GROMACS .gro file of C-alpha atoms in nm:
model
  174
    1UNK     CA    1  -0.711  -1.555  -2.856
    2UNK     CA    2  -1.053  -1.604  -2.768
    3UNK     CA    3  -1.259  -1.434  -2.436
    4UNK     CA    4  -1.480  -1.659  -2.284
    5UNK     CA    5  -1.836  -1.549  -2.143
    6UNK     CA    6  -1.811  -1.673  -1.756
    7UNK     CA    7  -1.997  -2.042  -1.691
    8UNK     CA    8  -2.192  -1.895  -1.384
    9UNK     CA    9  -2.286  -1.538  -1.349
   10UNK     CA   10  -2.246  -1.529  -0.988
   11UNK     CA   11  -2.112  -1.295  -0.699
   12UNK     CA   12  -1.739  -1.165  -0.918
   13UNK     CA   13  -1.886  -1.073  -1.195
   14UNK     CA   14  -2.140  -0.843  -0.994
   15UNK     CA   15  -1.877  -0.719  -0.794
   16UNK     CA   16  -1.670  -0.588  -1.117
   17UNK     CA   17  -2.011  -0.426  -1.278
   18UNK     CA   18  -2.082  -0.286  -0.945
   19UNK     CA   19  -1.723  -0.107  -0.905
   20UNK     CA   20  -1.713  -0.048  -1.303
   21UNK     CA   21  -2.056   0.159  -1.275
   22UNK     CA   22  -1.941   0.327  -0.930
   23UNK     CA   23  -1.600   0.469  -1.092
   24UNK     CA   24  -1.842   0.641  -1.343
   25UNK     CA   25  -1.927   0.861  -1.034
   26UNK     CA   26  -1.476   0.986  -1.038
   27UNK     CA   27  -1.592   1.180  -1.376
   28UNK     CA   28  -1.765   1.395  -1.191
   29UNK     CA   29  -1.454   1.492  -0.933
   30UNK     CA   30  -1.324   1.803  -1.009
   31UNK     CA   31  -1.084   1.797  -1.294
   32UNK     CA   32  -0.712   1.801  -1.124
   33UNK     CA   33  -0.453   1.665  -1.352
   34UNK     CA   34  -0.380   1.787  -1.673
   35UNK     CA   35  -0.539   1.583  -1.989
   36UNK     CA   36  -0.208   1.442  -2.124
   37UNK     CA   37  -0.132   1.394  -1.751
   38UNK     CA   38  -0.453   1.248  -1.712
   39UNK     CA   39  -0.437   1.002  -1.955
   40UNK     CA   40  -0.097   0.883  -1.882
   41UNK     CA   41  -0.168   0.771  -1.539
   42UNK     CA   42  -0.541   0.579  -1.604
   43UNK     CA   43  -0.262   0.399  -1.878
   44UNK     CA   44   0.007   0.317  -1.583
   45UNK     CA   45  -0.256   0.258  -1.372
   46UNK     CA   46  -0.451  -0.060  -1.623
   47UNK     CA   47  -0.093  -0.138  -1.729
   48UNK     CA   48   0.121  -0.171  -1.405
   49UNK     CA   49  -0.149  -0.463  -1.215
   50UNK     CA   50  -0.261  -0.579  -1.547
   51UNK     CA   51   0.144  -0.738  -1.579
   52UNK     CA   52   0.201  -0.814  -1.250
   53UNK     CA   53  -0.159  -1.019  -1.261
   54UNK     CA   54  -0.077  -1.193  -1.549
   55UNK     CA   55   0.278  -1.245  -1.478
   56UNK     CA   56   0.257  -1.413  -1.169
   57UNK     CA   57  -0.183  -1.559  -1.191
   58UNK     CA   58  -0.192  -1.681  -1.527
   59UNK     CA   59   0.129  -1.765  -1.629
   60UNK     CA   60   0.367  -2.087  -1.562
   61UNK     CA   61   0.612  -2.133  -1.382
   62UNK     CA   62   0.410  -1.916  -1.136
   63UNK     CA   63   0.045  -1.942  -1.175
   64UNK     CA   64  -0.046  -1.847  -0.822
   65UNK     CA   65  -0.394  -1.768  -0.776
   66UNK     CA   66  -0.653  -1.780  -1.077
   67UNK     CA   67  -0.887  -1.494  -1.139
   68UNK     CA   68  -1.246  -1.498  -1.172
   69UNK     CA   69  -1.449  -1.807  -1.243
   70UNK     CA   70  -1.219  -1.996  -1.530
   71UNK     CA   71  -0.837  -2.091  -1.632
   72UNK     CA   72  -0.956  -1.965  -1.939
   73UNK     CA   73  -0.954  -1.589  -2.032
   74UNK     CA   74  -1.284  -1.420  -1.993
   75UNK     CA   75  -1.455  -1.091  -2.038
   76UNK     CA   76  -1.486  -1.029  -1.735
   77UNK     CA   77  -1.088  -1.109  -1.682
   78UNK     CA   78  -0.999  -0.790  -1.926
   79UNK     CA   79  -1.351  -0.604  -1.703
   80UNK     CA   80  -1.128  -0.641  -1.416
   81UNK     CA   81  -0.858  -0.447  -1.521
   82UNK     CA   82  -1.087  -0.138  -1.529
   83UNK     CA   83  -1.157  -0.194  -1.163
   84UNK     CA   84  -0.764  -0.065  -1.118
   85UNK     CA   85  -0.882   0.277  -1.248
   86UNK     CA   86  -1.095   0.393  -1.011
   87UNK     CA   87  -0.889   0.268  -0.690
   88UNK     CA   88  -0.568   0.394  -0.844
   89UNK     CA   89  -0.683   0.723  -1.009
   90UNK     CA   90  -0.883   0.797  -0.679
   91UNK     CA   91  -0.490   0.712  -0.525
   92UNK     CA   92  -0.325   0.968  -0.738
   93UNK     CA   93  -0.600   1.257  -0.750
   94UNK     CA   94  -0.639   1.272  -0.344
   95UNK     CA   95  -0.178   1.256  -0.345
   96UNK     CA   96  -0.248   1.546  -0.622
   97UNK     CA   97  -0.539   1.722  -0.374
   98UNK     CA   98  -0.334   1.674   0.006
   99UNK     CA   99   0.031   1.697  -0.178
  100UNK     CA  100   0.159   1.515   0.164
  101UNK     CA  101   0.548   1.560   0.230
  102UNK     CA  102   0.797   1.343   0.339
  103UNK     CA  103   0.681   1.165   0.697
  104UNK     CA  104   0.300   1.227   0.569
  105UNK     CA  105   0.371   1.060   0.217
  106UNK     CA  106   0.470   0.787   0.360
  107UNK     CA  107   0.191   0.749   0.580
  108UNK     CA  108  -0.027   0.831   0.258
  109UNK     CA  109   0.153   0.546   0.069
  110UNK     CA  110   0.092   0.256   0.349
  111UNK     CA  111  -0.288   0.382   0.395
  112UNK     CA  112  -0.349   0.304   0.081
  113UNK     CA  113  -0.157  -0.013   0.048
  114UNK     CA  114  -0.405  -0.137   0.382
  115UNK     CA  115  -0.688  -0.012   0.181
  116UNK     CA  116  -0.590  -0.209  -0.126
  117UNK     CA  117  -0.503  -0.481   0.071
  118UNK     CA  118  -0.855  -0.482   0.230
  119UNK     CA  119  -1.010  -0.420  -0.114
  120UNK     CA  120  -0.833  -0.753  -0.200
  121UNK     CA  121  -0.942  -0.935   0.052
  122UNK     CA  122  -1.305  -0.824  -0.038
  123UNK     CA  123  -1.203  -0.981  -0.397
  124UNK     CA  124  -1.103  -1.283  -0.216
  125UNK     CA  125  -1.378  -1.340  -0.040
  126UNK     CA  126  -1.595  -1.264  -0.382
  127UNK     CA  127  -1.378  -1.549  -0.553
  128UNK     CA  128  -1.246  -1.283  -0.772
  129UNK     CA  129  -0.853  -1.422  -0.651
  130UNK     CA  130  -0.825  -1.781  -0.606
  131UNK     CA  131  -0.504  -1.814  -0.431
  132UNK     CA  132  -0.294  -2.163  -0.474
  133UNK     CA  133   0.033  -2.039  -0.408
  134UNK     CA  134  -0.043  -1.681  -0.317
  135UNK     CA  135  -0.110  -1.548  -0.013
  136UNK     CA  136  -0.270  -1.159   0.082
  137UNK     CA  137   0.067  -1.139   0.306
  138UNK     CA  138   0.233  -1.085  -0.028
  139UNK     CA  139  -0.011  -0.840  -0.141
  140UNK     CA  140   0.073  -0.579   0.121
  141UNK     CA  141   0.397  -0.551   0.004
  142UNK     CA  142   0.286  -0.582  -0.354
  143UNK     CA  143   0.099  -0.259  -0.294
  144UNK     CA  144   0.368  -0.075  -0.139
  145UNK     CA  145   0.598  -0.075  -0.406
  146UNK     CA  146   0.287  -0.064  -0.714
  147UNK     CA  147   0.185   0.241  -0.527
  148UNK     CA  148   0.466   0.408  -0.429
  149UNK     CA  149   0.575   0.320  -0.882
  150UNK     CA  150   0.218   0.548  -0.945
  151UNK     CA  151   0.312   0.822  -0.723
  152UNK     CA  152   0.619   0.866  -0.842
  153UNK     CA  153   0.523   0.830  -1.209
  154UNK     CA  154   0.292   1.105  -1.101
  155UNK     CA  155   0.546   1.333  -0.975
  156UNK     CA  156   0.752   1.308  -1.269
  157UNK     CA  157   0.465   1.347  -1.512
  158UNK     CA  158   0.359   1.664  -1.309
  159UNK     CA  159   0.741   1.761  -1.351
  160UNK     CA  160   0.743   1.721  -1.699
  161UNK     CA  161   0.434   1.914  -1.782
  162UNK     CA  162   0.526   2.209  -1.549
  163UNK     CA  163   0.861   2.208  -1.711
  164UNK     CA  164   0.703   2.236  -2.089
  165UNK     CA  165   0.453   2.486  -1.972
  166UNK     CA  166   0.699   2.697  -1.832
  167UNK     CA  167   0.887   2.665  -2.185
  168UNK     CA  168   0.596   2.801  -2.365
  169UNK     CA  169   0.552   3.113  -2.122
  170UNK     CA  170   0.913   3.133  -2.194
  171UNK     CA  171   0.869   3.125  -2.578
  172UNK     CA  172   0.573   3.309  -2.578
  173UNK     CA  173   0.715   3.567  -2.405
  174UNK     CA  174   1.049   3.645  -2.609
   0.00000   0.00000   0.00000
């Protein structure tokens, strides 16, 4: 497989180095997840929309909206994936930071699914998405569910690492 450099350097690709140099600026938040926690989630978080993209954008029988500039696969198609990061790791450290419960978390969850939502329609607007099939009705609910998948990926990360650090106090203290 071969990445293509894009045929115009135009409004997208200034958009994605723009948001790429701006998420620089979330190394500098205080640190609130664990590293191995850490890690995990930026992982989910290029993973999870980097399927659903390509599952349903760039592959038939789908194909319903093309990203960037060209059908074929570009740099700046794998640059977009690190726009995720900072949208979803801001997500998951500010869930982390408020810890909302029950009516609140779900209040937290469709905030953020209108923000990404809006943040899409920015990317539409940027020809970033080039929707032939798709519409940004879907991506609402899209969201939703890709959001509520993170938070709850969180939770049982958090969980997890509790649970082992509790078993080394344990250890260490027997």
């Amino acid at each position: 497989m071969f990445l293509y450099l894009p045929k115009h350097f135009d409004e997208n690709e200034w958009f994605i180095i723009i948001i790429l140099v701006l998420s620089i600026f979330l190394v500098r938040l205080p640190k609130r997840l664990p590293t191995e926690v850490f890690y995990l989630i930026v992982l989910f978080i290029m993973a999870v929309p980097s399927i659903i993209d390509y599952s349903i954008a760039a592959m038939p029988p789908y194909d319903l909206y093309r990203m960037n500039d060209s059908e074929k696969l570009e740099v700046f198609d794998i640059l977009l994936i690190g726009v995720y990061i900072p949208f979803g790791y801001l997500c998951v450290y500010l869930y982390g930071w408020f810890q909302p419960k029950k009516m609140k978390s779900v209040l937290y969850i469709l905030s953020w699914a209108l923000l990404a939502t809006c943040f899409e329609f920015i990317m539409v607007k940027l020809h970033i998405f080039t929707y032939h099939g798709w519409s940004l009705a879907y991506s609402f609910p899209t969201y939703l569910f890709v959001i509520s998948l993170f938070l709850s990926y969180y939770e049982f990360l958090l969980f997890h690492y509790k649970k082992k650090v509790e078993c080394k106090l344990h250890h260490k203290n027997t």
